[in-house]
Amino acid sequence: MRITIFGATGRMGRLLVRQALDAGHTVTAYARTPDKLPLAHANLSVVAGQLDDDEAILEAVRAADAVVEGVGSESAATRRIIAAMGTAGVRRLVVVSTCSVPDPADRLDLKFQALVRLVRTAAPRAWAEVRSAAEAVRASDLDWTLVRVAKLNDRPATGDIKAGHYGQGVVGLSISRADMAAFLLGQVTDRTHLRQAPAISN
Ligand SMILES: NC(=O)c1ccc[n+]([C@@H]2O[C@H](COP(=O)([O-])OP(=O)(O)OC[C@H]3O[C@@H](n4cnc5c(N)ncnc54)[C@H](OP(=O)(O)O)[C@@H]3O)[C@@H](O)[C@H]2O)c1
């Protein structure tokens, strides 16, 4: 498949690019700093651009079968990507989100509620942006999946990834970037979580 990745130069994003290429996909990496992607591969192309560059975003998604977005708390960028996908007729969108975005199926205990309050207090802009981005994704008519994570680490991949909802005794707070990348990549072809917002952890 042809996958466009936003956030490709990040710590998780670089792993995602590598995993996608290793799996035989053709990758377009969107980057404001292409030099941060120290990879050369016949199936990798890079589109350089900022997150407000509509032309470059459209160029990056135009030929994609699926788009994965992991740039973080930038709701305007999410909206621009959704618009570009609409223009290009690309339907599958997998977006990295966080535990600050609620889902009706969550059953949050007091500890978890305190964590989200802490995030809101410590990083109010990020808290608001990630929720606004999730609203835009949910309001779109794309084939979207919001993948919610709480805390990332750089441990090796385990392949043991829990997916579900917070507060139901299955999903915890932490996941490795390698396992997260694997889950995101899986979503490109797996429609189990279509128009859903699974939380994931190790
Ligand atoms: N760290 C955590 O515990 C945690 C928790 C919940 C969710 N997340 C989310 O998980 C994803 C991966 O996390 P990570 O820690 O591996 O990410 P990271 O290393 O911080 O990388 C973030 C990526 O987004 C790009 N980006 C961020 N702001 C941008 C902007 N204003 N304009 C253009 N590009 C921008 C970065 O580009 P440059 O390389 O050019 O800077 C980079 O490619 C992110 O979406 C993050 O928000 C992380």
PDB file of N, CA and C and ligand atoms in Angstrom, residues 6-14 30-33 36 49-51 69-74 96-99 149-153 177 180, ligand 1:
ATOM      1  N   PHE A   6       2.606  11.665   8.488  1.00  0.00           N
ATOM      2  CA  PHE A   6       2.913  12.982   9.052  1.00  0.00           C
ATOM      3  C   PHE A   6       3.494  12.744  10.447  1.00  0.00           C
ATOM      4  N   GLY A   7       4.577  13.454  10.765  1.00  0.00           N
ATOM      5  CA  GLY A   7       5.275  13.170  12.020  1.00  0.00           C
ATOM      6  C   GLY A   7       6.338  12.093  11.813  1.00  0.00           C
ATOM      7  N   ALA A   8       6.743  11.933  10.569  1.00  0.00           N
ATOM      8  CA  ALA A   8       7.662  10.844  10.210  1.00  0.00           C
ATOM      9  C   ALA A   8       9.053  11.010  10.803  1.00  0.00           C
ATOM     10  N   THR A   9       9.417  12.240  11.165  1.00  0.00           N
ATOM     11  CA  THR A   9      10.761  12.464  11.696  1.00  0.00           C
ATOM     12  C   THR A   9      10.823  12.327  13.214  1.00  0.00           C
ATOM     13  N   GLY A  10       9.693  12.096  13.853  1.00  0.00           N
ATOM     14  CA  GLY A  10       9.672  11.959  15.310  1.00  0.00           C
ATOM     15  C   GLY A  10      10.211  10.601  15.741  1.00  0.00           C
ATOM     16  N   ARG A  11      10.333  10.431  17.058  1.00  0.00           N
ATOM     17  CA  ARG A  11      10.898   9.167  17.570  1.00  0.00           C
ATOM     18  C   ARG A  11      10.017   7.987  17.207  1.00  0.00           C
ATOM     19  N   MET A  12       8.717   8.103  17.392  1.00  0.00           N
ATOM     20  CA  MET A  12       7.819   7.024  16.976  1.00  0.00           C
ATOM     21  C   MET A  12       7.699   6.999  15.453  1.00  0.00           C
ATOM     22  N   GLY A  13       7.640   8.186  14.844  1.00  0.00           N
ATOM     23  CA  GLY A  13       7.433   8.278  13.400  1.00  0.00           C
ATOM     24  C   GLY A  13       8.530   7.584  12.609  1.00  0.00           C
ATOM     25  N   ARG A  14       9.771   7.731  13.060  1.00  0.00           N
ATOM     26  CA  ARG A  14      10.884   7.072  12.344  1.00  0.00           C
ATOM     27  C   ARG A  14      10.739   5.552  12.402  1.00  0.00           C
ATOM     28  N   TYR A  30       6.095  13.106   5.308  1.00  0.00           N
ATOM     29  CA  TYR A  30       5.938  14.560   5.284  1.00  0.00           C
ATOM     30  C   TYR A  30       6.790  15.136   6.409  1.00  0.00           C
ATOM     31  N   ALA A  31       7.655  16.079   6.095  1.00  0.00           N
ATOM     32  CA  ALA A  31       8.581  16.551   7.122  1.00  0.00           C
ATOM     33  C   ALA A  31       8.932  18.016   6.939  1.00  0.00           C
ATOM     34  N   ARG A  32       8.974  18.734   8.063  1.00  0.00           N
ATOM     35  CA  ARG A  32       9.482  20.114   7.978  1.00  0.00           C
ATOM     36  C   ARG A  32      11.008  20.113   8.005  1.00  0.00           C
ATOM     37  N   THR A  33      11.571  19.031   8.536  1.00  0.00           N
ATOM     38  CA  THR A  33      13.031  18.903   8.605  1.00  0.00           C
ATOM     39  C   THR A  33      13.433  17.538   8.035  1.00  0.00           C
ATOM     40  N   LYS A  36      16.092  15.034   9.299  1.00  0.00           N
ATOM     41  CA  LYS A  36      15.922  14.222  10.515  1.00  0.00           C
ATOM     42  C   LYS A  36      15.454  12.806  10.198  1.00  0.00           C
ATOM     43  N   GLY A  49       7.654  20.201   3.984  1.00  0.00           N
ATOM     44  CA  GLY A  49       6.653  21.248   4.159  1.00  0.00           C
ATOM     45  C   GLY A  49       6.340  21.500   5.616  1.00  0.00           C
ATOM     46  N   GLN A  50       5.754  22.662   5.848  1.00  0.00           N
ATOM     47  CA  GLN A  50       5.246  22.987   7.182  1.00  0.00           C
ATOM     48  C   GLN A  50       3.811  22.473   7.303  1.00  0.00           C
ATOM     49  N   LEU A  51       3.288  22.520   8.509  1.00  0.00           N
ATOM     50  CA  LEU A  51       1.945  21.973   8.712  1.00  0.00           C
ATOM     51  C   LEU A  51       0.837  22.901   8.220  1.00  0.00           C
ATOM     52  N   GLU A  69      -1.223  10.061  10.872  1.00  0.00           N
ATOM     53  CA  GLU A  69      -0.803  11.370  11.382  1.00  0.00           C
ATOM     54  C   GLU A  69      -0.376  11.274  12.832  1.00  0.00           C
ATOM     55  N   GLY A  70       0.863  11.648  13.106  1.00  0.00           N
ATOM     56  CA  GLY A  70       1.369  11.616  14.478  1.00  0.00           C
ATOM     57  C   GLY A  70       2.203  12.830  14.792  1.00  0.00           C
ATOM     58  N   VAL A  71       1.680  14.018  14.478  1.00  0.00           N
ATOM     59  CA  VAL A  71       2.449  15.230  14.755  1.00  0.00           C
ATOM     60  C   VAL A  71       2.149  15.815  16.122  1.00  0.00           C
ATOM     61  N   GLY A  72       1.157  15.260  16.799  1.00  0.00           N
ATOM     62  CA  GLY A  72       0.899  15.770  18.139  1.00  0.00           C
ATOM     63  C   GLY A  72      -0.210  16.798  18.158  1.00  0.00           C
ATOM     64  N   SER A  73      -0.069  17.737  19.068  1.00  0.00           N
ATOM     65  CA  SER A  73      -1.186  18.631  19.390  1.00  0.00           C
ATOM     66  C   SER A  73      -1.275  19.804  18.438  1.00  0.00           C
ATOM     67  N   GLU A  74      -1.659  19.540  17.223  1.00  0.00           N
ATOM     68  CA  GLU A  74      -1.758  20.583  16.204  1.00  0.00           C
ATOM     69  C   GLU A  74      -3.064  20.393  15.444  1.00  0.00           C
ATOM     70  N   VAL A  96      -2.865   9.696  15.694  1.00  0.00           N
ATOM     71  CA  VAL A  96      -2.404   9.518  17.067  1.00  0.00           C
ATOM     72  C   VAL A  96      -3.140  10.510  17.963  1.00  0.00           C
ATOM     73  N   SER A  97      -3.696   9.996  19.035  1.00  0.00           N
ATOM     74  CA  SER A  97      -4.383  10.848  19.993  1.00  0.00           C
ATOM     75  C   SER A  97      -3.892  10.479  21.399  1.00  0.00           C
ATOM     76  N   THR A  98      -4.524  11.038  22.397  1.00  0.00           N
ATOM     77  CA  THR A  98      -4.020  10.813  23.755  1.00  0.00           C
ATOM     78  C   THR A  98      -5.164  10.490  24.719  1.00  0.00           C
ATOM     79  N   CYS A  99      -4.772  10.198  25.955  1.00  0.00           N
ATOM     80  CA  CYS A  99      -5.758   9.869  26.984  1.00  0.00           C
ATOM     81  C   CYS A  99      -6.567  11.093  27.406  1.00  0.00           C
ATOM     82  N   VAL A 149      -3.053   7.097  23.191  1.00  0.00           N
ATOM     83  CA  VAL A 149      -1.958   6.624  24.053  1.00  0.00           C
ATOM     84  C   VAL A 149      -1.795   7.599  25.209  1.00  0.00           C
ATOM     85  N   ALA A 150      -1.291   7.090  26.322  1.00  0.00           N
ATOM     86  CA  ALA A 150      -1.094   7.964  27.485  1.00  0.00           C
ATOM     87  C   ALA A 150       0.375   8.355  27.627  1.00  0.00           C
ATOM     88  N   LYS A 151       1.253   7.357  27.617  1.00  0.00           N
ATOM     89  CA  LYS A 151       2.665   7.659  27.880  1.00  0.00           C
ATOM     90  C   LYS A 151       3.532   6.730  27.041  1.00  0.00           C
ATOM     91  N   LEU A 152       4.484   7.304  26.304  1.00  0.00           N
ATOM     92  CA  LEU A 152       5.336   6.494  25.430  1.00  0.00           C
ATOM     93  C   LEU A 152       6.688   6.249  26.082  1.00  0.00           C
ATOM     94  N   ASN A 153       7.288   5.110  25.736  1.00  0.00           N
ATOM     95  CA  ASN A 153       8.664   4.837  26.164  1.00  0.00           C
ATOM     96  C   ASN A 153       9.439   4.249  24.989  1.00  0.00           C
ATOM     97  N   ARG A 177       7.214   3.062  21.863  1.00  0.00           N
ATOM     98  CA  ARG A 177       7.010   3.674  20.542  1.00  0.00           C
ATOM     99  C   ARG A 177       7.038   2.607  19.444  1.00  0.00           C
ATOM    100  N   MET A 180       3.709   0.919  19.464  1.00  0.00           N
ATOM    101  CA  MET A 180       2.700   1.873  18.969  1.00  0.00           C
ATOM    102  C   MET A 180       2.775   1.978  17.445  1.00  0.00           C
TER     103      MET A 180
HETATM  104  N1  LIG B   1       5.549  11.327  24.406  1.00  0.00           N
HETATM  105  C1  LIG B   1       4.456  10.843  24.985  1.00  0.00           C
HETATM  106  O1  LIG B   1       4.462  10.288  26.104  1.00  0.00           O
HETATM  107  C2  LIG B   1       3.153  10.938  24.242  1.00  0.00           C
HETATM  108  C3  LIG B   1       1.948  10.750  24.919  1.00  0.00           C
HETATM  109  C4  LIG B   1       0.747  10.784  24.199  1.00  0.00           C
HETATM  110  C5  LIG B   1       0.771  11.031  22.831  1.00  0.00           C
HETATM  111  N2  LIG B   1       1.962  11.249  22.195  1.00  0.00           N
HETATM  112  C6  LIG B   1       1.939  11.474  20.733  1.00  0.00           C
HETATM  113  O2  LIG B   1       2.549  10.369  20.098  1.00  0.00           O
HETATM  114  C7  LIG B   1       3.177  10.790  18.869  1.00  0.00           C
HETATM  115  C8  LIG B   1       4.608  10.317  18.858  1.00  0.00           C
HETATM  116  O3  LIG B   1       5.281  10.846  19.988  1.00  0.00           O
HETATM  117  P1  LIG B   1       6.867  11.046  19.987  1.00  0.00           P
HETATM  118  O4  LIG B   1       7.235  11.394  21.395  1.00  0.00           O
HETATM  119  O5  LIG B   1       7.544   9.885  19.343  1.00  0.00           O
HETATM  120  O6  LIG B   1       6.944  12.319  19.039  1.00  0.00           O
HETATM  121  P2  LIG B   1       8.149  13.312  18.739  1.00  0.00           P
HETATM  122  O7  LIG B   1       9.456  12.604  18.784  1.00  0.00           O
HETATM  123  O8  LIG B   1       7.994  14.527  19.601  1.00  0.00           O
HETATM  124  O9  LIG B   1       7.842  13.712  17.205  1.00  0.00           O
HETATM  125  C9  LIG B   1       6.783  14.540  16.853  1.00  0.00           C
HETATM  126  C10 LIG B   1       6.715  14.655  15.341  1.00  0.00           C
HETATM  127  O10 LIG B   1       5.758  15.662  14.989  1.00  0.00           O
HETATM  128  C11 LIG B   1       6.402  16.700  14.257  1.00  0.00           C
HETATM  129  N3  LIG B   1       5.851  17.988  14.700  1.00  0.00           N
HETATM  130  C12 LIG B   1       5.472  18.327  15.955  1.00  0.00           C
HETATM  131  N4  LIG B   1       5.067  19.614  15.961  1.00  0.00           N
HETATM  132  C13 LIG B   1       5.190  20.064  14.696  1.00  0.00           C
HETATM  133  C14 LIG B   1       4.922  21.310  14.058  1.00  0.00           C
HETATM  134  N5  LIG B   1       4.421  22.349  14.737  1.00  0.00           N
HETATM  135  N6  LIG B   1       5.181  21.425  12.724  1.00  0.00           N
HETATM  136  C15 LIG B   1       5.683  20.377  12.040  1.00  0.00           C
HETATM  137  N7  LIG B   1       5.964  19.162  12.582  1.00  0.00           N
HETATM  138  C16 LIG B   1       5.706  19.026  13.888  1.00  0.00           C
HETATM  139  C17 LIG B   1       7.870  16.584  14.592  1.00  0.00           C
HETATM  140  O11 LIG B   1       8.645  17.185  13.564  1.00  0.00           O
HETATM  141  P3  LIG B   1      10.199  17.567  13.802  1.00  0.00           P
HETATM  142  O12 LIG B   1      10.927  16.248  13.795  1.00  0.00           O
HETATM  143  O13 LIG B   1      10.527  18.437  12.658  1.00  0.00           O
HETATM  144  O14 LIG B   1      10.275  18.259  15.136  1.00  0.00           O
HETATM  145  C18 LIG B   1       8.019  15.076  14.684  1.00  0.00           C
HETATM  146  O15 LIG B   1       8.098  14.510  13.385  1.00  0.00           O
HETATM  147  C19 LIG B   1       3.001  12.300  18.828  1.00  0.00           C
HETATM  148  O16 LIG B   1       1.867  12.574  18.052  1.00  0.00           O
HETATM  149  C20 LIG B   1       2.743  12.681  20.278  1.00  0.00           C
HETATM  150  O17 LIG B   1       1.978  13.871  20.395  1.00  0.00           O
HETATM  151  C21 LIG B   1       3.131  11.219  22.864  1.00  0.00           C
END
